[in-house]
Amino acid sequence: MTEDRTEMTGTGMTGDGVGRRQALAGAATVGLGLPLLAACGGGGSSSDTSSSAPAGTDLGAAADIPVGGGAVFADQKVVVTQPTKGDFKGFSAVCTHQGCVVANVTDGTINCPCHGSHFSIEDGSVESGPAPSPLEEVRVTIKGGEVRLA
């Protein structure tokens, strides 16, 4: 009579394959890891670049938006510029590179602090930096001397 003997490896299996404990540990790691990877995002322009405020929201006094400059309204994710006197433009304040909120408007550009992207105050186009696309346009109006989301 011959005897079949298989050596136990201590992993809940016999032979040279993947054991039950290893398979379950791997599945648990994948299950926990996928949501974390999704939260990190993939860069690029997949971030939500839209304003978080509804139409009609008052942003502030038009007089506070300097000619040739602008103001960032971070809570509403909007930047308002005034390239020439009386010409107000609105853009998303969310950088198209990795979703950071722009920090300020200086020297004719809207500036992102995260990786140095610069956008035109005239049309939101990329002037420099790693941003792949312009800032999304946001409609604004001036009523009673106040800048409002349209």
Coordinates of C-alpha atoms in Angstrom, one line a residue:
M1 CA 0.0 0.0 0.0
T2 CA 1.3 3.4 -0.9
E3 CA 0.9 6.4 1.3
D4 CA 0.3 9.9 -0.1
R5 CA 1.9 12.5 2.1
T6 CA 1.5 16.2 1.6
E7 CA 3.4 18.7 3.7
M8 CA 1.4 21.4 5.5
T9 CA 2.8 24.8 5.0
G10 CA 1.1 26.6 7.9
T11 CA -1.1 28.7 5.6
G12 CA -4.2 26.6 5.6
M13 CA -3.3 24.8 2.4
T14 CA -1.2 22.0 1.1
G15 CA 1.3 22.1 -1.7
D16 CA 2.7 25.2 -3.4
G17 CA -0.5 27.3 -4.2
V18 CA -2.1 30.3 -2.5
G19 CA -3.6 29.5 0.9
R20 CA -7.0 30.4 2.2
R21 CA -5.6 33.0 4.6
Q22 CA -3.5 34.6 1.9
A23 CA -6.4 34.8 -0.5
L24 CA -8.7 36.4 2.2
A25 CA -6.0 38.8 3.3
G26 CA -5.4 39.9 -0.3
A27 CA -9.2 40.4 -0.9
A28 CA -9.5 42.5 2.2
T29 CA -6.5 44.6 1.2
V30 CA -8.1 45.3 -2.3
G31 CA -11.5 46.0 -0.7
L32 CA -10.0 48.6 1.6
G33 CA -7.5 50.0 -0.9
L34 CA -9.8 50.8 -3.8
P35 CA -11.9 53.5 -2.0
L36 CA -8.7 55.1 -0.8
L37 CA -7.3 55.3 -4.3
A38 CA -10.5 56.7 -5.6
A39 CA -10.4 59.5 -3.0
C40 CA -6.9 60.5 -4.1
G41 CA -8.2 61.2 -7.6
G42 CA -6.1 60.9 -10.7
G43 CA -4.9 64.4 -11.3
G44 CA -5.9 65.8 -14.7
S45 CA -9.2 67.7 -15.0
S46 CA -11.5 65.2 -13.4
S47 CA -12.1 67.4 -10.4
D48 CA -15.4 69.2 -9.9
T49 CA -14.6 72.7 -11.2
S50 CA -18.1 74.2 -10.9
S51 CA -19.2 76.9 -8.5
S52 CA -20.7 75.7 -5.3
A53 CA -23.1 78.6 -4.9
P54 CA -26.5 79.0 -6.5
A55 CA -27.5 81.7 -9.0
G56 CA -28.4 85.0 -7.3
T57 CA -25.7 84.6 -4.6
D58 CA -24.2 88.0 -3.7
L59 CA -20.4 87.9 -3.8
G60 CA -19.5 91.4 -2.8
A61 CA -19.3 95.0 -3.9
A62 CA -18.3 95.6 -7.5
A63 CA -16.2 98.5 -6.2
D64 CA -14.0 95.9 -4.4
I65 CA -12.9 94.3 -7.7
P66 CA -9.9 96.3 -9.0
V67 CA -9.6 97.2 -12.6
G68 CA -7.0 95.0 -14.1
G69 CA -7.3 92.5 -11.2
G70 CA -9.9 90.5 -9.4
A71 CA -11.1 88.8 -6.2
V72 CA -11.3 85.2 -5.2
F73 CA -14.4 84.0 -3.4
A74 CA -13.1 80.7 -2.1
D75 CA -16.3 79.6 -0.2
Q76 CA -18.3 79.9 -3.4
K77 CA -15.4 78.6 -5.6
V78 CA -15.6 81.7 -7.8
V79 CA -13.1 84.3 -9.0
V80 CA -14.4 87.6 -10.4
T81 CA -12.1 89.8 -12.5
Q82 CA -12.4 93.3 -14.1
P83 CA -10.0 93.3 -17.0
T84 CA -11.2 96.8 -18.0
K85 CA -13.3 99.3 -16.2
G86 CA -16.9 98.0 -15.9
D87 CA -16.2 94.7 -17.6
F88 CA -16.7 92.0 -15.0
K89 CA -15.9 88.3 -15.7
G90 CA -16.5 85.3 -13.6
F91 CA -14.7 82.0 -13.5
S92 CA -14.5 78.9 -11.4
A93 CA -11.9 79.3 -8.8
V94 CA -11.0 75.6 -9.0
C95 CA -7.7 75.0 -10.9
T96 CA -8.1 72.5 -13.8
H97 CA -4.8 70.8 -12.9
Q98 CA -5.6 69.1 -9.6
G99 CA -8.6 70.9 -8.2
C100 CA -6.9 73.4 -5.9
V101 CA -8.7 76.7 -5.2
V102 CA -6.9 79.6 -6.8
A103 CA -5.3 82.0 -4.3
N104 CA -5.3 85.4 -5.8
V105 CA -5.3 87.7 -8.8
T106 CA -2.1 89.7 -9.5
D107 CA -0.4 91.2 -12.6
G108 CA -3.2 90.2 -14.9
T109 CA -3.4 86.6 -13.9
I110 CA -5.4 84.3 -11.7
N111 CA -2.9 82.3 -9.7
C112 CA -3.0 78.8 -8.3
P113 CA -0.7 78.2 -5.3
C114 CA -0.5 74.4 -5.6
H115 CA 1.6 74.0 -8.8
G116 CA 2.0 77.5 -10.2
S117 CA -0.7 77.6 -12.9
H118 CA -1.7 81.1 -14.1
F119 CA -4.9 81.9 -15.9
S120 CA -5.9 85.0 -17.9
I121 CA -8.2 87.5 -16.2
E122 CA -9.7 88.2 -19.7
D123 CA -11.0 84.7 -20.5
G124 CA -9.6 82.2 -18.0
S125 CA -7.2 80.7 -20.5
V126 CA -4.0 79.0 -19.3
E127 CA -1.1 81.5 -19.3
S128 CA 1.4 79.1 -17.8
G129 CA 1.8 76.1 -15.5
P130 CA 0.7 72.5 -15.6
A131 CA -3.1 73.2 -15.9
P132 CA -4.4 71.4 -19.0
S133 CA -7.4 73.6 -19.7
P134 CA -8.9 77.1 -19.0
L135 CA -11.0 77.9 -15.9
E136 CA -14.7 77.3 -16.5
E137 CA -16.7 80.5 -17.1
V138 CA -19.2 81.5 -14.4
R139 CA -21.8 84.0 -15.3
V140 CA -21.9 87.1 -13.0
T141 CA -24.1 90.2 -13.0
I142 CA -23.8 93.6 -11.3
K143 CA -27.0 94.7 -9.5
G144 CA -27.2 97.6 -7.2
G145 CA -23.4 97.8 -7.1
E146 CA -23.1 94.2 -6.0
V147 CA -21.6 91.3 -7.9
R148 CA -24.0 88.3 -8.1
L149 CA -23.9 84.9 -9.6
A150 CA -26.2 84.9 -12.6

